[in-house]
């Protein structure tokens, strides 16, 4: 059976002023896929990822999430972003919080989880990546 189609990007274009950076990008992501986007510095990889998460608005093209146009269906982009996350090249951690608190804050503030639930999830994944001994450290 074919794996479920999660994300479908079709003919995506993005210009900054006169400069067209993305010139019609199309790709699919199915459940369980690992997709690598490779290209030289300045070729538009970050711009593409930012467009997929609507941090940049595409100039043209469509992005479907589970068969629905994101632009049409998700009036609240925060809902979409709970499903499609990204890690920035220059990411930020809160230096005044511990590793554990950094892993909890998004779950509590964005997803509305209880602190207990957020703590349990954070600990599970920190353990999974061998970071559980650092929970009380500052980043
Ligand atoms: N907000 C913006 N305004 C104008 N030009 C931009 C903007 N963001 C990106 N660009 C330009 O778009 C092009 C693609 O940049 P982008 O950061 O997407 O490349 P990249 O493939 O991620 O590069 P790197 O491998 O260095 O991370 C670059 O020429 C960049 O200067
Ligand atoms: Mg980049």
mmCIF file of N, CA and C and ligand atoms in Angstrom, residues 45-47 89, ligand 2:
data_model
loop_
_atom_site.group_PDB
_atom_site.id
_atom_site.type_symbol
_atom_site.label_atom_id
_atom_site.label_comp_id
_atom_site.label_asym_id
_atom_site.label_seq_id
_atom_site.Cartn_x
_atom_site.Cartn_y
_atom_site.Cartn_z
ATOM 1 N N UNK A 45 17.475 27.078 -0.310
ATOM 2 C CA UNK A 45 16.993 25.986 0.559
ATOM 3 C C UNK A 45 16.195 26.544 1.744
ATOM 4 N N UNK A 46 16.785 27.508 2.434
ATOM 5 C CA UNK A 46 16.097 28.082 3.600
ATOM 6 C C UNK A 46 14.826 28.803 3.171
ATOM 7 N N UNK A 47 14.882 29.491 2.050
ATOM 8 C CA UNK A 47 13.702 30.194 1.533
ATOM 9 C C UNK A 47 12.577 29.197 1.268
ATOM 10 N N UNK A 89 18.406 27.212 11.045
ATOM 11 C CA UNK A 89 19.853 27.115 10.938
ATOM 12 C C UNK A 89 20.487 27.832 12.141
HETATM 13 MG MG1 LIG B 2 20.019 28.227 4.467
#
